[in-house]
Short mmCIF file of C-alpha atoms and ligand atoms in Angstrom, two decimals:
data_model
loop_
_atom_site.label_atom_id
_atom_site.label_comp_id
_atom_site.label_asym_id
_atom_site.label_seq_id
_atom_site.Cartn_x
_atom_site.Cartn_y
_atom_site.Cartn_z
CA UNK A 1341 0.00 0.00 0.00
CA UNK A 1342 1.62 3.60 -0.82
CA UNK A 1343 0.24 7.00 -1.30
CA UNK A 1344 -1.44 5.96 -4.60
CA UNK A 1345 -3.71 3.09 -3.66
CA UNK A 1346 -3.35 -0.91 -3.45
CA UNK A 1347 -2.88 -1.31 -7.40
CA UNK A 1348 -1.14 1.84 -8.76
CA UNK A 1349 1.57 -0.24 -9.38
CA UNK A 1350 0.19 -2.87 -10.83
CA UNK A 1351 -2.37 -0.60 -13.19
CA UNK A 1352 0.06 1.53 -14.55
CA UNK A 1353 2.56 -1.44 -15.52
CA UNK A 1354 -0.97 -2.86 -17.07
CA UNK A 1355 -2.04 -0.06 -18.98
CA UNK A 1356 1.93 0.46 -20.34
CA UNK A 1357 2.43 -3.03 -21.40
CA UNK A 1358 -1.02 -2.65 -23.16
CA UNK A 1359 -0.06 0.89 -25.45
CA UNK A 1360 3.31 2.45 -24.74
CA UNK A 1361 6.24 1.07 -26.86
CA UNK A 1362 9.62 2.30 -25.24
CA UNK A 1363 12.25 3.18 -26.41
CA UNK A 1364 15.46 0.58 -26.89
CA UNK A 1365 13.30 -1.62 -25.05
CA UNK A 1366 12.77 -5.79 -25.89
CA UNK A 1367 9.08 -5.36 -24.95
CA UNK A 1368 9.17 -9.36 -24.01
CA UNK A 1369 11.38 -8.92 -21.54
CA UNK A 1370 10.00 -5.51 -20.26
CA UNK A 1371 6.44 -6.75 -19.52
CA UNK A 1372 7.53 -10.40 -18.20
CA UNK A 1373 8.98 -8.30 -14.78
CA UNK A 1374 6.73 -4.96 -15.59
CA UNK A 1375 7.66 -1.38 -15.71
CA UNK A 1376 9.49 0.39 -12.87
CA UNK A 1377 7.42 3.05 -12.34
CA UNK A 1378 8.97 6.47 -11.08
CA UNK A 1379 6.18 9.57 -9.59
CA UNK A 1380 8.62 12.44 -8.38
CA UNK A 1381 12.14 12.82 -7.42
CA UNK A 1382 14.17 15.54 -5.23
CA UNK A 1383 17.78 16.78 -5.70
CA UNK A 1384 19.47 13.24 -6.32
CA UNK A 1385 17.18 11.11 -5.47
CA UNK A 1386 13.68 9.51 -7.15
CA UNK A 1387 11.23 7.76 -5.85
CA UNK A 1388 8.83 4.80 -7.24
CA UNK A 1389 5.58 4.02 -7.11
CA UNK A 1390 6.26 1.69 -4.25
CA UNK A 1391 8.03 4.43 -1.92
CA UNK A 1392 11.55 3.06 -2.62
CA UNK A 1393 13.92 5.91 -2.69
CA UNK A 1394 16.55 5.67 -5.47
CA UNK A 1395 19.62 7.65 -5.96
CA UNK A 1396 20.13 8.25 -9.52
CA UNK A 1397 23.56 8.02 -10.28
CA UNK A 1398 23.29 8.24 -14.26
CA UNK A 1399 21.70 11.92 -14.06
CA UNK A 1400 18.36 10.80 -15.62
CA UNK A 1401 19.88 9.80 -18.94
CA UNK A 1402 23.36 11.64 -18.47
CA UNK A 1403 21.64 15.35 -18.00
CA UNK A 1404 19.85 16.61 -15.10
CA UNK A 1405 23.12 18.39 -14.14
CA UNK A 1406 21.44 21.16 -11.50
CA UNK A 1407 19.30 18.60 -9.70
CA UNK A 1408 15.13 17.78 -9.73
CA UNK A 1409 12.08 19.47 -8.29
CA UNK A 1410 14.41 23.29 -8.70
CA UNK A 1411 11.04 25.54 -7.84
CA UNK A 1412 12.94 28.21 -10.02
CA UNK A 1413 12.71 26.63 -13.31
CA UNK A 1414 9.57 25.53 -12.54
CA UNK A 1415 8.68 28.87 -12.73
CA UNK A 1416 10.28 30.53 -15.37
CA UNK A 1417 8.68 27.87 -17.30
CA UNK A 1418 4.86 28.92 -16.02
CA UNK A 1419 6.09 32.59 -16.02
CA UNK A 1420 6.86 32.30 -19.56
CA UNK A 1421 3.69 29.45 -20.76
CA UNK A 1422 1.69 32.50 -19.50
CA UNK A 1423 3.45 35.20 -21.18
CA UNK A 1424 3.94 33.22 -24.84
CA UNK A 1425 3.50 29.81 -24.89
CA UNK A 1426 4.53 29.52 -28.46
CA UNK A 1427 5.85 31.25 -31.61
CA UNK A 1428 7.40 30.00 -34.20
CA UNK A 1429 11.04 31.52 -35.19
CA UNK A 1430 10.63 31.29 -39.09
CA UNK A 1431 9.43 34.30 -41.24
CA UNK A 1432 11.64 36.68 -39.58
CA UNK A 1433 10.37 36.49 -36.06
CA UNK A 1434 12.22 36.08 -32.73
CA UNK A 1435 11.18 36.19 -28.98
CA UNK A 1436 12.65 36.94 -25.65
CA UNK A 1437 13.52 33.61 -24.30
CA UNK A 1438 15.51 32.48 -28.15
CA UNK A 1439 17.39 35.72 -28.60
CA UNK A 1440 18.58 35.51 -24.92
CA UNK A 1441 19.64 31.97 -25.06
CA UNK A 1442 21.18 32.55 -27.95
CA UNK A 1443 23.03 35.43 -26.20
CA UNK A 1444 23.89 33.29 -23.14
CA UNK A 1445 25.04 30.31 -25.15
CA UNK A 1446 27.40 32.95 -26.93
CA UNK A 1447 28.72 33.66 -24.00
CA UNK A 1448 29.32 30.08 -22.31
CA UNK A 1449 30.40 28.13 -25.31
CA UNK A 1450 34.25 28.43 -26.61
CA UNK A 1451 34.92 32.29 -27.77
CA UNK A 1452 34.64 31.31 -31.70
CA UNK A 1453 31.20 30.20 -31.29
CA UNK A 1454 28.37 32.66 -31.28
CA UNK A 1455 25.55 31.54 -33.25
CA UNK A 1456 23.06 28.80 -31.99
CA UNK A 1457 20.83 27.14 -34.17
CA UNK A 1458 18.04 25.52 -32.11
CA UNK A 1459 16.16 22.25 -32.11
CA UNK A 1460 14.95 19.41 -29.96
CA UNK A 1461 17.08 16.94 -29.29
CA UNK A 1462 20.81 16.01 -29.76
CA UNK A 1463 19.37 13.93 -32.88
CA UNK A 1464 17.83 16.72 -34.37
CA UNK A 1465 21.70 18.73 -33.46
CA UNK A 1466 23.45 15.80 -35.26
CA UNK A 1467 20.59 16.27 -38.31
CA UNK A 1468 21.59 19.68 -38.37
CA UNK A 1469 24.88 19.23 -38.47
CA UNK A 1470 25.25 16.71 -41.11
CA UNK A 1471 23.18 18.91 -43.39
CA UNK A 1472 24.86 22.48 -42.12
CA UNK A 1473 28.44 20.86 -43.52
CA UNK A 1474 27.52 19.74 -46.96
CA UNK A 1475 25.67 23.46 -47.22
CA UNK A 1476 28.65 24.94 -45.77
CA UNK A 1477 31.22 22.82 -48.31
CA UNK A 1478 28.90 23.62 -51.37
CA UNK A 1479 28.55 27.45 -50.44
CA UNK A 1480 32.52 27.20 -50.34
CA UNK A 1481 32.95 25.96 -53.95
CA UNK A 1482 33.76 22.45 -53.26
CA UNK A 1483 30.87 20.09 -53.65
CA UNK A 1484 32.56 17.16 -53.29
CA UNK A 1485 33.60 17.33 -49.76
CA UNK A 1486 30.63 15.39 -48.52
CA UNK A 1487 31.98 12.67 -46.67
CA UNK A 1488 31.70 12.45 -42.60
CA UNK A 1489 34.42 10.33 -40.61
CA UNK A 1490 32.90 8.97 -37.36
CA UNK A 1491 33.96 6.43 -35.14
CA UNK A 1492 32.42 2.49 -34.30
CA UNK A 1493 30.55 2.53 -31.25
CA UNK A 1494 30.25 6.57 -31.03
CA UNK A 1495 26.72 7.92 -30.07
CA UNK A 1496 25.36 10.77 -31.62
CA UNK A 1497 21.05 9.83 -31.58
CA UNK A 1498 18.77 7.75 -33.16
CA UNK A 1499 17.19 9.62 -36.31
CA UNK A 1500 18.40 8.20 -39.37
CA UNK A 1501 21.40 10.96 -40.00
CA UNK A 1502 22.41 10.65 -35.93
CA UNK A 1503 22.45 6.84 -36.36
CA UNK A 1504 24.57 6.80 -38.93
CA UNK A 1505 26.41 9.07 -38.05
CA UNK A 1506 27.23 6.78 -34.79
CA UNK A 1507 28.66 4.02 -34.75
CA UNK A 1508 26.34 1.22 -33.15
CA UNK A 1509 26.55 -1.91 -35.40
CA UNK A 1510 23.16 -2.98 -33.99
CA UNK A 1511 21.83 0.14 -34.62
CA UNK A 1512 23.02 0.02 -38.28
CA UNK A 1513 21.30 -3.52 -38.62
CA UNK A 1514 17.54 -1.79 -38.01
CA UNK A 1515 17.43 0.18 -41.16
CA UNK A 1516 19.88 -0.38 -43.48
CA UNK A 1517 22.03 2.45 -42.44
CA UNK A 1518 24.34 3.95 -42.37
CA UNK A 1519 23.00 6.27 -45.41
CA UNK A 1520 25.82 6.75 -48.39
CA UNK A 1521 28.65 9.49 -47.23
CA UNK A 1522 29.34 8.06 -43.84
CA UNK A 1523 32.97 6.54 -42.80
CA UNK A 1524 33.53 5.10 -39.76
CA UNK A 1525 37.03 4.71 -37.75
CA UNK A 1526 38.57 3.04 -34.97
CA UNK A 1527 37.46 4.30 -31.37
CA UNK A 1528 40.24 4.76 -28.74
CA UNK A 1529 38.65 2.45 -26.78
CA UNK A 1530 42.08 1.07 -25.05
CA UNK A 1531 40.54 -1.39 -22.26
CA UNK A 1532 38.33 -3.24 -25.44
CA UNK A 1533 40.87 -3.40 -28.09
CA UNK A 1534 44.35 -2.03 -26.84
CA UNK A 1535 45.87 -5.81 -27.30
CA UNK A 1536 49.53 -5.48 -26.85
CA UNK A 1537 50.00 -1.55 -27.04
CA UNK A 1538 50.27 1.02 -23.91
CA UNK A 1539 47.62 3.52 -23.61
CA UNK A 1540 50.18 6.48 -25.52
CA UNK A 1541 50.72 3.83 -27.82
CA UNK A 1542 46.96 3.33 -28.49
CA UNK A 1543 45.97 6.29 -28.92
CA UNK A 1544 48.54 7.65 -31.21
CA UNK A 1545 47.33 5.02 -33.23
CA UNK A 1546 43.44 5.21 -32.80
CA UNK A 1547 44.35 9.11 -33.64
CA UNK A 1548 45.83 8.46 -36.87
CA UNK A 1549 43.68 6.14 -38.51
CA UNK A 1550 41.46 9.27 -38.70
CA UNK A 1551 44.87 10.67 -40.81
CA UNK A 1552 44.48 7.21 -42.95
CA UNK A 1553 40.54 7.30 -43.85
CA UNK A 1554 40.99 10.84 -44.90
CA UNK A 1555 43.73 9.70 -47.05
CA UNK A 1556 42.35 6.88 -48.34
CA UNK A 1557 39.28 8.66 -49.34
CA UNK A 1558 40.77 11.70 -50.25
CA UNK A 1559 40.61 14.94 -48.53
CA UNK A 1560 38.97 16.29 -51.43
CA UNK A 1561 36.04 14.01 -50.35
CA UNK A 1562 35.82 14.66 -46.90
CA UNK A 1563 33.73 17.23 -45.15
CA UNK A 1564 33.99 16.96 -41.48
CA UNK A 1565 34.94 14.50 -38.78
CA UNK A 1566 32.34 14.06 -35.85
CA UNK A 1567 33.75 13.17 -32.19
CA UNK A 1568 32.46 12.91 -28.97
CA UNK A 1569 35.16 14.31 -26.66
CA UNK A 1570 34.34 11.09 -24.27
CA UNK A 1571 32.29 8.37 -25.38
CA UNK A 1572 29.30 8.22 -23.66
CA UNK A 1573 26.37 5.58 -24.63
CA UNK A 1574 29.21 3.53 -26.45
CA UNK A 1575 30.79 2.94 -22.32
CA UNK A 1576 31.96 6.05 -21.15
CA UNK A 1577 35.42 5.84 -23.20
CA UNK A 1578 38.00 7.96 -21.92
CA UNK A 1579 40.27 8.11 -24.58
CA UNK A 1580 44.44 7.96 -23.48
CA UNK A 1581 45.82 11.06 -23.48
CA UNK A 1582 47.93 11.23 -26.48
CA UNK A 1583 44.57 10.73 -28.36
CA UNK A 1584 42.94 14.19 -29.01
CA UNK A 1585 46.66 16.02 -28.55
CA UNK A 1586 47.09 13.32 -31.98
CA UNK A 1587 44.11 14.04 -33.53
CA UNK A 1588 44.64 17.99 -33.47
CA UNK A 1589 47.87 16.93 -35.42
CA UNK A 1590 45.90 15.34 -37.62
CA UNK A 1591 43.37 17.93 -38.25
CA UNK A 1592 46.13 21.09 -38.20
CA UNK A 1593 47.55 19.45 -41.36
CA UNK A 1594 43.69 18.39 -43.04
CA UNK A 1595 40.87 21.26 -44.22
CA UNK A 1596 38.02 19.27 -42.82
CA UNK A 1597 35.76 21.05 -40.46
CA UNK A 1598 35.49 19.13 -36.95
CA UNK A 1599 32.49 18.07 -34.95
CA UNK A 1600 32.17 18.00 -31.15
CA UNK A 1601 29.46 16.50 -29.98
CA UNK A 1602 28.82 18.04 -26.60
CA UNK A 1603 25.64 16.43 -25.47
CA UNK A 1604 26.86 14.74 -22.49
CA UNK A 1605 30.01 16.66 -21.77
CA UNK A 1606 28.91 19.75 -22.50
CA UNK A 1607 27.18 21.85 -19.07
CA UNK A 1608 30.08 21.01 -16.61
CA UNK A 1609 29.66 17.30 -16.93
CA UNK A 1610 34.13 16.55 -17.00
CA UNK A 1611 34.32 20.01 -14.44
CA UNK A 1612 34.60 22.28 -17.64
CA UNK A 1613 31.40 23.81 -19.16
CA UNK A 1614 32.72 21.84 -22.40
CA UNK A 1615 34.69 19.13 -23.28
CA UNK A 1616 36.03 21.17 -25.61
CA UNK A 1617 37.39 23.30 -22.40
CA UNK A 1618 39.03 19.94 -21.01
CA UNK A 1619 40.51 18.78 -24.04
CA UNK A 1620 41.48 22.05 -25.57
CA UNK A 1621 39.39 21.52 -29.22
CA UNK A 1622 38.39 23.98 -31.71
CA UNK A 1623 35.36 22.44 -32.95
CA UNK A 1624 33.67 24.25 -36.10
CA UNK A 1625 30.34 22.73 -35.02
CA UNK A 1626 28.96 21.55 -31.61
CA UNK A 1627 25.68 19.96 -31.04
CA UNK A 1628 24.29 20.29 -27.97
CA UNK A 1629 21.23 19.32 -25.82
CA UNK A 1630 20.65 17.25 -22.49
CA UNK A 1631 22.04 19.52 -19.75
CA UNK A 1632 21.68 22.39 -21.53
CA UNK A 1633 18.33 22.51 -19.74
CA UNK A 1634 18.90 19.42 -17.40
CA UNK A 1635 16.34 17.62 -18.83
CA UNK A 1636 13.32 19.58 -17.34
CA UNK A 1637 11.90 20.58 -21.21
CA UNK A 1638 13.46 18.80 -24.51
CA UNK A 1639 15.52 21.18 -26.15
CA UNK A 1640 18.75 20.81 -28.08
CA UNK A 1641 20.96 23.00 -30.28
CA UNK A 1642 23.99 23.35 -32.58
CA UNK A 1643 26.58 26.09 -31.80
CA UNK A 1644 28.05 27.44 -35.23
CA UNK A 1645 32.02 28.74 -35.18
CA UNK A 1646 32.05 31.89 -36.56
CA UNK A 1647 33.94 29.99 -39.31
CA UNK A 1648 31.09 28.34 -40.35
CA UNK A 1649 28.77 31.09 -39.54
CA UNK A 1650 30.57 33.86 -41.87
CA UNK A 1651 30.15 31.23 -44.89
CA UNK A 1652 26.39 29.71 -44.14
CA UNK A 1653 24.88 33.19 -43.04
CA UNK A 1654 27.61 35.73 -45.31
CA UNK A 1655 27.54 33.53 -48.48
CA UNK A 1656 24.64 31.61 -48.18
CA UNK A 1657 20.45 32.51 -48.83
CA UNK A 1658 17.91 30.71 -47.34
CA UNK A 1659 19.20 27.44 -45.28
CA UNK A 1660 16.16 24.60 -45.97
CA UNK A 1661 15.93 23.58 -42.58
CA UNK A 1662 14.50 23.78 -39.16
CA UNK A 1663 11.52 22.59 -36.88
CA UNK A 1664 8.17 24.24 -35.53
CA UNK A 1665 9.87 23.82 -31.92
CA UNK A 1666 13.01 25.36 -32.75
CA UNK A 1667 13.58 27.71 -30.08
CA UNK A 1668 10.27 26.69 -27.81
CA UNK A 1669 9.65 29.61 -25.85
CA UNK A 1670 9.31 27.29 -22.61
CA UNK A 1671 12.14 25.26 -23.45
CA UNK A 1672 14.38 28.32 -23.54
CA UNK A 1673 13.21 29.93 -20.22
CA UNK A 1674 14.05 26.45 -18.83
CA UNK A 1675 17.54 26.25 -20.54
CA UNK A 1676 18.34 30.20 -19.24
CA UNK A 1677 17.31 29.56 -15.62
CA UNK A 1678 19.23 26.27 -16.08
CA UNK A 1679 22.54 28.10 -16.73
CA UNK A 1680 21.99 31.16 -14.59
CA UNK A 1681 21.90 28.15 -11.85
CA UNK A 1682 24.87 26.86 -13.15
CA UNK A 1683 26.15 29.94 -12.82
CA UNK A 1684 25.60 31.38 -9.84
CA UNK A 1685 25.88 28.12 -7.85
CA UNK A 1686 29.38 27.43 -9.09
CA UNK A 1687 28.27 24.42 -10.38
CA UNK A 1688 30.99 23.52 -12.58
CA UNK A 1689 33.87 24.87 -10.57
CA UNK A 1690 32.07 22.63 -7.57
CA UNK A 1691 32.48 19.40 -9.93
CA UNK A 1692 36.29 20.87 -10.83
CA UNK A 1693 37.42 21.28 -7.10
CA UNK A 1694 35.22 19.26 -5.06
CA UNK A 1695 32.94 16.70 -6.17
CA UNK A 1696 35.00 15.42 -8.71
CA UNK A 1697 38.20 14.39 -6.58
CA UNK A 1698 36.09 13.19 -4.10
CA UNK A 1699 33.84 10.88 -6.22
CA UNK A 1700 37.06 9.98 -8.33
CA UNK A 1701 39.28 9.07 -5.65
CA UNK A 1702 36.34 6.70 -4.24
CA UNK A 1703 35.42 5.41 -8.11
CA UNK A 1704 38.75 4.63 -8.60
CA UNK A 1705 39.30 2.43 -5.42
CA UNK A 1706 36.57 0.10 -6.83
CA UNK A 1707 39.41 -0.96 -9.44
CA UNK A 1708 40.49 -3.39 -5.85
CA UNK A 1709 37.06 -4.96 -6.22
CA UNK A 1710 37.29 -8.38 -7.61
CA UNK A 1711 34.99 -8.15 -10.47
CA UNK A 1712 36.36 -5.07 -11.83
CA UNK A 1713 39.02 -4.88 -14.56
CA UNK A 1714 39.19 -1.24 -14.75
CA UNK A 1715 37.95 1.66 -13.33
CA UNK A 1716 37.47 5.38 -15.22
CA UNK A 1717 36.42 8.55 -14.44
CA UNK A 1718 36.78 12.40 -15.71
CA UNK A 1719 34.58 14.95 -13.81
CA UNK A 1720 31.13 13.13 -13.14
CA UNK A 1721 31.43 10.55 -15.57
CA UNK A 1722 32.81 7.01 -15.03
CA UNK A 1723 32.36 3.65 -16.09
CA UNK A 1724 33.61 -0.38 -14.35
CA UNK A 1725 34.91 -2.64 -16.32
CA UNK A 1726 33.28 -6.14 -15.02
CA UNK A 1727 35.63 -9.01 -15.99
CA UNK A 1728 36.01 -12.88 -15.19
CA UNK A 1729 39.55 -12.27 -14.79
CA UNK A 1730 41.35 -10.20 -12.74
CA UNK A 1731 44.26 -9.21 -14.65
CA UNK A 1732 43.23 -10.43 -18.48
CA UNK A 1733 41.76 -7.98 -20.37
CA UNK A 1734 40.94 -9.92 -23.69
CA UNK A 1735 39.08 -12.93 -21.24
CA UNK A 1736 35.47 -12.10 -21.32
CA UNK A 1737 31.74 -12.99 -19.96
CA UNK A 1738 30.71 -15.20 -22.58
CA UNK A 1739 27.57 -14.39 -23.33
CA UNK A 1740 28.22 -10.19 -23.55
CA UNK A 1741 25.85 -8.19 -21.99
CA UNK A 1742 24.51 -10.80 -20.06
CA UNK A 1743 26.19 -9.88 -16.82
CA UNK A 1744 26.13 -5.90 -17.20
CA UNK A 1745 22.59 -6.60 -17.33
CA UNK A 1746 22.22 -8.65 -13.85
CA UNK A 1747 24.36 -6.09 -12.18
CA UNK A 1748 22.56 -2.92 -13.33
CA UNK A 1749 19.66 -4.72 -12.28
CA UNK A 1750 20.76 -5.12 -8.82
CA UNK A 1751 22.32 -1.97 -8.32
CA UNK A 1752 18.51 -0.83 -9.32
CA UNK A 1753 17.15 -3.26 -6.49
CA UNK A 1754 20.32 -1.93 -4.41
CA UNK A 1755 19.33 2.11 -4.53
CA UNK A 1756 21.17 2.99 -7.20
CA UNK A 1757 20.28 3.77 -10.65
CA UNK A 1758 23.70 3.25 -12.72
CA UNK A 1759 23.65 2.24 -16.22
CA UNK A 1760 24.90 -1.22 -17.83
CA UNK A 1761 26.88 -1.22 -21.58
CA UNK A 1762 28.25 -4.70 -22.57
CA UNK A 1763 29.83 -5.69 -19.28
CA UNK A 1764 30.08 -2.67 -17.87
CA UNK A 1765 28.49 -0.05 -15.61
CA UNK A 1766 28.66 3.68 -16.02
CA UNK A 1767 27.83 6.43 -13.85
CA UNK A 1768 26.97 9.87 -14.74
CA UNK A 1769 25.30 11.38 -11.31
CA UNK A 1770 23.62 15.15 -11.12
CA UNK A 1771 26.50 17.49 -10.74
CA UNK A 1772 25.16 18.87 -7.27
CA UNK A 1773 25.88 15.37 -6.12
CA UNK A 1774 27.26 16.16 -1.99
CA UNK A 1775 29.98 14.13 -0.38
CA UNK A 1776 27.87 12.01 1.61
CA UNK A 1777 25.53 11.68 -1.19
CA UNK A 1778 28.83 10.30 -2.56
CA UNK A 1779 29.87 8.16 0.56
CA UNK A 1780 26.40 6.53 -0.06
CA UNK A 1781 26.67 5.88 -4.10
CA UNK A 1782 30.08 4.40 -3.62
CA UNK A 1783 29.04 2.07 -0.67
CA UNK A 1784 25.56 0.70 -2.75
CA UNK A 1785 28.16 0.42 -5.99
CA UNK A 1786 30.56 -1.60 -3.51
CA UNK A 1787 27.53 -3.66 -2.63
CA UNK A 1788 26.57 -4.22 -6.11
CA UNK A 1789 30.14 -5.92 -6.83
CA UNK A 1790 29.91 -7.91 -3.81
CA UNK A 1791 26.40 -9.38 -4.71
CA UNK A 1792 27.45 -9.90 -8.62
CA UNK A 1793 30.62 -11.45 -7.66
CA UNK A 1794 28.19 -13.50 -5.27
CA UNK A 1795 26.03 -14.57 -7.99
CA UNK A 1796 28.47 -15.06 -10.56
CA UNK A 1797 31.13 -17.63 -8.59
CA UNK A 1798 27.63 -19.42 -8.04
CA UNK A 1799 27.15 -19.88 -11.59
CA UNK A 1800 30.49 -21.03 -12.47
CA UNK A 1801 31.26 -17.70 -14.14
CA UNK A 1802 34.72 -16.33 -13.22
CA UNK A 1803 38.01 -17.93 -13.60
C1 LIG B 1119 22.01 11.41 -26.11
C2 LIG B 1119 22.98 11.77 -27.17
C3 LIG B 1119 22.54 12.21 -28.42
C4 LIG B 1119 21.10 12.19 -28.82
O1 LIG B 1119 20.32 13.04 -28.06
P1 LIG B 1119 18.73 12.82 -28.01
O2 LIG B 1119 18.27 14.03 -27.28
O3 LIG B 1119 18.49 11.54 -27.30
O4 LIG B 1119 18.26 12.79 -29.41
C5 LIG B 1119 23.49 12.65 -29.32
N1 LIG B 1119 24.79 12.64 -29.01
C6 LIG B 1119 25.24 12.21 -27.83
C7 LIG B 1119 26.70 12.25 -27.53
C8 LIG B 1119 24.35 11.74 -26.88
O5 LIG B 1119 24.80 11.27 -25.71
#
């Protein structure tokens, strides 16, 4: 019995199994244990239809950076539903909330950016950006750059330009994608495929087979290359260090316009407002979304280098392109009052000097644990390695997936929301995370080992 009767529960996992498809969801699986049902959350924390407080170490899905249930944003959003709830930005309109976002974006983003381009979603920002570079390449005389480099396993959304522009193999499979004018490289992903070679090693060489597709193609063909600055859906991949130092080299000596893709890094997320800031990139492009409002109204965007902005705007007429939401007036108040919290709180400089160490130094201890192969984290972003073997990084869970899966899912039953890909579990927590909210993640992670290793030895899994 809770707050919402004898048979919420039970009635709402009814009525979802019945009509609501999800998304990445195997439905069979979904409605044989029945939806977990969540009805508010505070700060860090949810709670379920059942009363069980959670703490919600993945940030939603990677972006509710200042927190839930902030009364402020709340009401800048009614403030401004009540002033306009909607105009369009076509025909040569504007309103308050775009213009100032716009401004404040501007002012946030690296120095060379000033114009945003609004839409939805980070899908609809990757959309956007694969069309805004073959405008920008024709408006500059050379039609035949057309070609975008991306990596295998990147993550850039799930429309049909995003998912190809990514790199999911499965993904690729549902569709017949990716669409003509897509190349994928190597990811520096050194725990998965580093064989013999040191991290410097790897990445040097991860960096350069960007140097070989381009050419191999021939530069003459290729229009951009599209990076996240850390992998996120693809395992929270921290690349080696020598990798984006490499790839700079690469890109110095190439005219081929790079994209960042700042979803999940971008909005203090690595303890920088980019991860352009931590890694020191120029990008010509960046698509953003997710924490640029934390989540609390869908909004996305791409930030245009002035670069790219001199040619599409200076040289070019009409651009074809946009949606009626670009710009919602709602989903900009949100995204303002976001960033002015951001701001004055210190947010970022918070996850720089404080809550960064402290969740690192604890993350990182989990690398004694057993079951864990490797441990990573930069800012607020981490991800364990699970592994049969101590020690043997090319031994793996045979059947892959199959344990991330039963350890995500007790972590869940544990108190802790963190996030399985292949065998391994990533954690992305709200950047106002405290230190004893910390203390307590860490100890129901620990916990989490403890009862997978538990489970595991009992079913004859590890070496
Ligand atoms: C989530 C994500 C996207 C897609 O954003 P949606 O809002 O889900 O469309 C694109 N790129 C990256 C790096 C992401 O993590």
């Amino acid at each position: 019995m809770n707050q919402y009767g004898h048979n919420f529960t039970k009635t709402i996992q009814r009525i979802d199994a019945a009509h609501h498809m999800h998304p990445f969801t195997d439905h069979k699986s979904l409605n044989a244990e029945g939806s977990r049902v969540i009805v508010s959350a505070d700060g860090c924390w949810l709670t379920d239809s059942d009363g069980n407080r959670i703490l919600d170490g993945m940030a939603g899905l990677w972006c509710m950076q200042v927190g839930y249930g902030r009364q402020s944003i709340t009401d800048a959003v009614a403030k401004q539903l009540a002033e306009l709830p909607y105009y369009n930005t076509f025909f040569k309109t504007t309103h308050v909330p775009a213009a100032r976002l716009a401004e404040k974006l501007a002012e946030v983003t690296p120095a060379h950016m000033n114009h945003a381009f609004f839409v939805n979603s980070g899908s609809e920002a990757n959309d956007t950006v694969f069309r805004m570079v073959r405008y920008y390449w024709d408006l500059m005389g050379k039609p035949d750059k057309k070609i975008i480099i991306g990596r295998h396993n990147a993550y850039h959304g799930s429309t049909v330009a995003g998912t190809s522009l990514g790199g999911m193999g499965a993904m690729h499979k549902q569709g017949d994608l990716p669409v003509p004018g897509v190349h994928h490289i190597m990811q520096p992903y050194w725990f998965g495929e580093g064989g013999d070679l040191s991290p410097a090693e790897f990445g040097i060489k991860a960096a350069q087979a960007l140097d070989e597709a381009i050419e191999q193609l021939g530069e003459d063909r290729i229009a951009a290359f599209i990076a996240e600055p850390i992998q996120g859906a693809g395992g929270v991949i921290i690349p080696p260090e020598t990798y984006w130092p490499e790839i700079k080299k690469v890109l110095a000596r190439r005219d081929i316009l790079l994209v960042v893709d700042e979803v999940i890094c971008g909005f203090g997320r690595l303890g920088t407002w980019f991860g352009s800031d931590y890694y020191d990139l120029k990008p010509d492009l960046m698509p953003i979304a997710k924490g640029l409002s934390s989540g609390y109204l869908p909004i996305g965007g791409v930030m245009v280098s002035d670069r790219v902005a001199d040619v599409v705007i200076g040289k070019g007429g009409e651009f074809y392109h946009g949606f009626t939401y670009s710009g919602h007036p709602a989903a900009c108040a949100a995204a303002l009052e976001n960033i002015r919290i951001l701001q004055d709180e210190g947010i970022v400089e918070r996850v720089r000097d404080e809550a960064a160490p402290y969740l690192q130094e604890r993350w990182l201890g989990l690398a004694d644990h057993p079951l864990v192969g490797e441990a990573r984290m930069v800012g607020l972003v981490g991800a364990l390695e699970l592994v049969p073997e101590k020690g043997n990084r090319s031994r793996k869970f045979p059947s892959v997936g199959e344990v991330g899966t039963l350890t995500r899912d007790m972590s869940f039953r544990n108190g802790l929301v963190m996030r399985a890909v292949r065998d391994s579990l990533i954690l992305s927590p709200p950047l106002v995370i405290s230190k004893s909210e910390i203390d307590e993640l860490v100890a129901r992670a620990r916990k989490t080992l403890d009862d997978a290793h538990a489970e595991l030895s009992k079913r004859g899994l590890l070496a």
